[in-house]
Short mmCIF file of C-alpha atoms and ligand atoms in Angstrom, two decimals:
data_model
loop_
_atom_site.label_atom_id
_atom_site.label_comp_id
_atom_site.label_asym_id
_atom_site.label_seq_id
_atom_site.Cartn_x
_atom_site.Cartn_y
_atom_site.Cartn_z
CA MET C 1 102.30 72.20 50.95
CA LYS C 2 103.26 69.24 53.05
CA PRO C 3 104.74 69.75 56.52
CA LEU C 4 108.02 68.31 55.24
CA ILE C 5 108.57 71.34 53.09
CA LEU C 6 107.68 73.58 55.97
CA LEU C 7 110.40 71.80 57.87
CA PHE C 8 113.06 72.92 55.46
CA PHE C 9 111.87 76.48 55.06
CA VAL C 10 111.30 76.90 58.74
CA CYS C 11 114.71 75.61 59.64
CA LEU C 12 116.21 78.00 57.14
CA LEU C 13 114.37 80.79 58.88
CA HIS C 14 115.51 79.58 62.25
CA ILE C 15 119.08 79.56 61.05
CA SER C 16 118.72 82.99 59.51
CA TYR C 17 117.01 84.66 62.42
CA GLY C 18 118.48 82.74 65.31
CA ASN C 19 116.02 82.37 68.15
CA SER C 20 113.36 84.78 66.92
CA GLU C 21 110.05 82.98 66.37
CA VAL C 22 108.66 82.77 62.88
CA LYS C 23 104.97 81.98 62.47
CA LEU C 24 104.26 79.09 60.12
CA GLN C 25 101.60 80.88 58.12
CA ASN C 26 104.07 83.65 57.25
CA VAL C 27 106.73 81.34 55.93
CA PHE C 28 105.54 81.49 52.33
CA SER C 29 104.67 85.16 52.02
CA ALA C 30 106.74 87.00 49.43
CA GLU C 31 108.18 89.13 52.19
CA SER C 32 109.29 86.11 54.24
CA LEU C 33 110.93 84.50 51.26
CA LYS C 34 112.72 87.70 50.37
CA LYS C 35 113.99 88.04 53.94
CA LEU C 36 114.98 84.41 53.90
CA TYR C 37 117.14 84.77 50.81
CA GLU C 38 118.66 88.01 52.08
CA ALA C 39 119.47 86.32 55.37
CA LEU C 40 120.95 83.32 53.61
CA GLU C 41 123.09 85.53 51.44
CA SER C 42 124.43 87.51 54.38
CA SER C 43 125.01 84.37 56.43
CA GLU C 44 127.03 83.03 53.51
CA LEU C 45 129.10 86.22 53.45
CA ARG C 46 129.71 85.85 57.17
CA SER C 47 130.72 82.27 56.61
CA ASP C 48 133.19 83.19 53.89
CA SER C 49 134.88 85.89 55.93
CA SER C 50 135.14 83.84 59.11
CA SER C 51 137.60 81.00 59.38
CA VAL C 52 136.54 80.21 62.96
CA SER C 53 132.88 79.40 62.31
CA PRO C 54 132.31 78.37 58.71
CA SER C 55 128.69 77.27 59.20
CA SER C 56 125.58 78.13 61.18
CA THR C 57 123.58 75.55 63.11
CA ALA C 58 120.10 75.31 64.58
CA VAL C 59 118.18 72.80 66.66
CA ILE C 60 114.95 71.85 64.90
CA ASN C 61 113.39 69.22 67.17
CA ASP C 62 109.73 70.20 66.68
CA TYR C 63 109.98 70.02 62.92
CA ALA C 64 111.94 66.79 63.02
CA ASP C 65 109.26 65.25 65.26
CA ASN C 66 106.69 66.19 62.65
CA VAL C 67 108.66 64.41 59.91
CA ILE C 68 109.33 61.38 62.13
CA SER C 69 105.59 61.06 62.78
CA GLN C 70 105.11 60.94 58.99
CA VAL C 71 107.64 58.12 58.77
CA GLN C 72 105.70 56.30 61.52
CA SER C 73 102.38 56.71 59.67
CA LEU C 74 103.95 55.50 56.45
CA ILE C 75 105.21 52.32 58.13
CA VAL C 76 101.75 51.62 59.54
CA GLU C 77 100.05 52.42 56.19
CA LYS C 78 102.35 50.01 54.37
CA GLY C 79 101.44 47.30 56.87
CA LEU C 80 105.03 47.11 58.10
CA ASP C 81 104.55 47.76 61.79
CA THR C 82 104.89 44.01 62.24
CA VAL C 83 107.29 42.43 59.74
CA GLU C 84 107.29 38.70 59.11
CA THR C 85 110.80 37.30 59.12
CA PRO C 86 112.22 34.23 57.39
CA ASP C 87 112.66 30.84 59.05
CA ALA C 88 116.09 30.12 60.44
CA GLN C 89 118.03 27.15 61.67
CA LEU C 90 120.90 27.18 64.12
CA SER C 91 123.05 24.25 65.08
CA PHE C 92 124.95 23.96 68.31
CA LYS C 93 127.50 21.73 69.95
CA ARG C 94 128.22 21.33 73.63
CA LYS C 95 130.59 19.15 75.58
CA PHE C 96 129.51 17.51 78.86
CA ALA C 97 131.88 15.07 80.57
CA LEU C 98 133.85 14.12 77.45
CA ILE C 99 130.74 13.66 75.32
CA THR C 100 129.93 16.20 72.66
CA TYR C 101 126.22 16.78 72.22
CA LYS C 102 125.06 18.17 68.94
CA GLY C 103 121.72 19.73 68.35
CA SER C 104 119.75 22.16 66.26
CA LEU C 105 117.23 24.88 66.71
CA LYS C 106 114.58 25.61 64.12
CA LEU C 107 112.90 29.00 64.14
CA THR C 108 109.61 29.47 62.29
CA GLU C 109 106.64 31.88 62.19
CA GLY C 110 108.94 34.77 63.02
CA SER C 111 108.12 38.45 63.24
CA VAL C 112 109.50 41.76 64.44
CA ALA C 113 106.91 44.08 66.04
CA SER C 114 106.58 47.85 66.59
CA VAL C 115 108.73 48.88 63.62
CA SER C 116 106.84 52.20 63.58
CA SER C 117 107.85 53.04 67.17
CA ILE C 118 110.93 54.92 65.97
CA LYS C 119 111.55 58.20 67.79
CA ARG C 120 113.95 61.08 68.07
CA ASP C 121 116.93 60.38 70.34
CA GLY C 122 118.17 63.81 71.35
CA ASP C 123 118.53 67.05 69.43
CA VAL C 124 118.18 67.23 65.67
CA VAL C 125 120.79 69.67 64.44
CA ALA C 126 120.67 71.46 61.11
CA SER C 127 123.82 73.08 59.83
CA TYR C 128 124.01 75.44 56.92
CA SER C 129 127.12 76.04 54.91
CA ASN C 130 127.80 76.97 51.27
CA LYS C 131 124.16 76.80 50.19
CA TYR C 132 123.81 73.33 51.65
CA LEU C 133 121.69 72.34 54.63
CA SER C 134 122.73 69.22 56.48
CA ILE C 135 120.38 67.71 59.07
CA GLN C 136 121.58 65.11 61.58
CA VAL C 137 118.76 63.04 63.03
CA PRO C 138 119.56 60.68 65.92
CA LEU C 139 116.87 57.99 66.15
CA ARG C 140 116.03 55.26 68.59
CA TYR C 141 113.76 52.32 69.32
CA ASP C 142 113.18 51.89 73.05
CA VAL C 143 112.10 48.28 72.52
CA LEU C 144 111.91 45.98 69.50
CA ASP C 145 110.32 42.55 69.87
CA VAL C 146 111.44 39.52 67.89
CA ASN C 147 109.01 36.59 68.16
CA TYR C 148 109.59 33.05 66.86
CA LYS C 149 108.26 29.56 67.27
CA TYR C 150 111.20 27.31 68.08
CA ARG C 151 111.87 23.61 67.91
CA ALA C 152 115.04 22.49 69.64
CA GLN C 153 116.53 19.08 69.09
CA ILE C 154 119.51 17.63 70.88
CA MET C 155 120.28 13.96 70.41
CA LYS C 156 116.80 12.45 70.78
CA ILE C 157 115.29 15.18 72.93
CA HIS C 158 112.83 17.64 71.40
CA GLN C 159 111.46 20.80 72.91
CA THR C 160 109.11 23.30 71.31
CA GLY C 161 107.53 26.58 72.26
CA ARG C 162 107.66 30.26 71.48
CA VAL C 163 110.51 32.61 72.24
CA ILE C 164 110.33 36.39 72.45
CA GLY C 165 113.47 38.52 72.36
CA LYS C 166 113.15 42.10 73.57
CA ALA C 167 115.94 44.33 72.31
CA SER C 168 116.49 47.44 74.39
CA SER C 169 117.63 50.73 72.93
CA THR C 170 118.39 50.29 69.23
CA THR C 171 119.99 53.48 67.94
CA LEU C 172 120.43 54.92 64.46
CA LYS C 173 122.09 57.89 62.85
CA VAL C 174 120.38 59.46 59.86
CA ASP C 175 121.72 62.42 57.92
CA VAL C 176 119.60 64.26 55.36
CA GLY C 177 120.93 67.01 53.10
CA LEU C 178 119.22 69.78 51.13
CA ASN C 179 121.15 71.43 48.34
CA LEU C 180 119.75 74.97 48.15
CA THR C 181 121.14 75.55 44.66
CA ASN C 182 119.03 72.88 42.96
CA LEU C 183 116.66 72.07 45.88
CA VAL C 184 117.56 68.38 45.81
CA VAL C 185 117.15 66.46 49.05
CA ASP C 186 119.22 63.39 49.64
CA LEU C 187 119.73 60.77 52.29
CA LYS C 188 123.42 61.05 53.02
CA GLU C 189 123.62 58.54 55.81
CA PHE C 190 121.44 55.84 57.31
CA ALA C 191 123.38 53.87 59.88
CA LEU C 192 122.21 51.41 62.49
CA GLU C 193 124.59 52.22 65.33
CA ASP C 194 123.74 49.84 68.13
CA ILE C 195 121.30 47.10 69.07
CA GLY C 196 120.90 46.96 72.84
CA ASN C 197 120.75 43.90 75.06
CA ILE C 198 118.35 41.18 74.07
CA LYS C 199 116.27 39.65 76.84
CA LEU C 200 114.72 36.32 75.97
CA SER C 201 111.52 34.91 77.39
CA PHE C 202 110.08 31.51 76.62
CA LYS C 203 106.43 30.58 76.37
CA GLY C 204 104.87 27.16 76.27
CA ASN C 205 106.78 24.22 77.66
CA LYS C 206 109.11 24.70 80.54
CA ILE C 207 112.58 24.61 79.10
CA ASP C 208 115.46 22.74 80.72
CA ASP C 209 118.15 25.01 82.10
CA TRP C 210 121.04 23.47 80.23
CA LEU C 211 119.15 23.70 76.95
CA LEU C 212 118.14 27.26 77.75
CA LYS C 213 121.78 28.24 78.05
CA ILE C 214 122.70 26.66 74.72
CA ILE C 215 119.70 28.18 72.98
CA THR C 216 120.34 31.64 74.41
CA ASN C 217 123.92 31.65 73.13
CA GLY C 218 122.69 30.95 69.63
CA LEU C 219 119.56 33.10 69.67
CA VAL C 220 120.97 36.44 70.75
CA PRO C 221 123.23 36.96 67.70
CA SER C 222 120.58 35.53 65.42
CA PHE C 223 117.92 37.94 66.75
CA LYS C 224 120.31 40.85 66.41
CA GLY C 225 120.80 39.87 62.78
CA THR C 226 117.03 39.78 62.28
CA ILE C 227 116.59 43.26 63.78
CA LYS C 228 119.44 44.61 61.68
CA LYS C 229 117.82 43.29 58.51
CA VAL C 230 114.36 44.64 59.33
CA VAL C 231 115.67 48.11 60.24
CA ASN C 232 118.04 48.30 57.25
CA GLU C 233 115.31 47.22 54.84
CA LYS C 234 111.91 48.33 56.13
CA LEU C 235 112.73 51.46 58.09
CA TYR C 236 115.24 52.45 55.42
CA ASP C 237 112.53 52.11 52.73
CA ALA C 238 110.16 54.34 54.70
CA VAL C 239 112.85 57.03 55.12
CA VAL C 240 113.74 56.87 51.40
CA THR C 241 110.04 57.15 50.48
CA VAL C 242 109.69 60.31 52.57
CA VAL C 243 112.83 61.81 50.99
CA GLU C 244 111.50 60.95 47.49
CA SER C 245 108.11 62.49 48.20
CA LEU C 246 109.82 65.65 49.40
CA ASN C 247 111.79 65.86 46.14
CA LYS C 248 108.55 65.37 44.17
CA GLU C 249 106.94 68.23 46.12
CA LEU C 250 109.92 70.50 45.52
CA HIS C 251 110.16 69.77 41.79
CA GLY C 252 106.47 69.32 40.94
C1 LIG V 301 124.42 71.53 44.79
O1 LIG V 301 123.92 71.53 43.47
C2 LIG V 301 124.75 72.24 42.55
C3 LIG V 301 124.01 72.32 41.22
O2 LIG V 301 123.60 71.07 40.76
C4 LIG V 301 126.08 71.55 42.45
O3 LIG V 301 126.92 72.23 41.55
C5 LIG V 301 126.72 71.50 43.83
O4 LIG V 301 127.92 70.78 43.79
C6 LIG V 301 125.79 70.85 44.84
N1 LIG V 301 126.37 71.01 46.18
C7 LIG V 301 126.62 69.96 46.97
C8 LIG V 301 127.23 70.26 48.28
O5 LIG V 301 126.38 68.80 46.64
#
């Protein structure tokens, strides 16, 4: 059995038995499973008769870390730790002393690095209610790097070089559910919550200050858009793949 399945059974046991430790190797013994179902049944009865606390919850950080490390490996295996990103072009306009200067910025050879560096951002909470287990997983990237070659043109001036944008603290909310009636796992929510500040650094030619300011204004939103796309496509795919493989394991 894969650790993912252990995750679900172990969190059920944690919910059923509160803080008492359950050894992994005992999880699948007939006796453990019998106790598990008895405990689930009685916890359901408690739920039904109590209007104050209709569900039980448990913190399952160790097991969540195990699953997250599988998501990380999957991203690396698929060659998606560094994702190439499409070329982009931004145009800008700026007024100096009654004259409006127009220019453009071409971005090529782009990539986002360290896509596998996703980690848990606080407690992972499992709640059980009406034969349904809901697991909230807060996730975070400490740093995500966006790297592009740029070519800036304003009137007849050209400047080229590389620009690296470091995004601090990108946070996500993921919610996974397990229906205990039919043992179907589904991804109920995958939401990119926040992309932190983006700090730009330029490599290559020294860039003029006034151009730097114009470029920065255009680059920050563009880099945020790039990060959003990479997380919503590549990380999302990895999470969906893990959920699918869990369903395959559960249903043979
Ligand atoms: C769980 O699955 C059963 C059987 O397919 C279904 O009737 C029930 O509505 C599902 N529960 C939830 C919360 O989706």
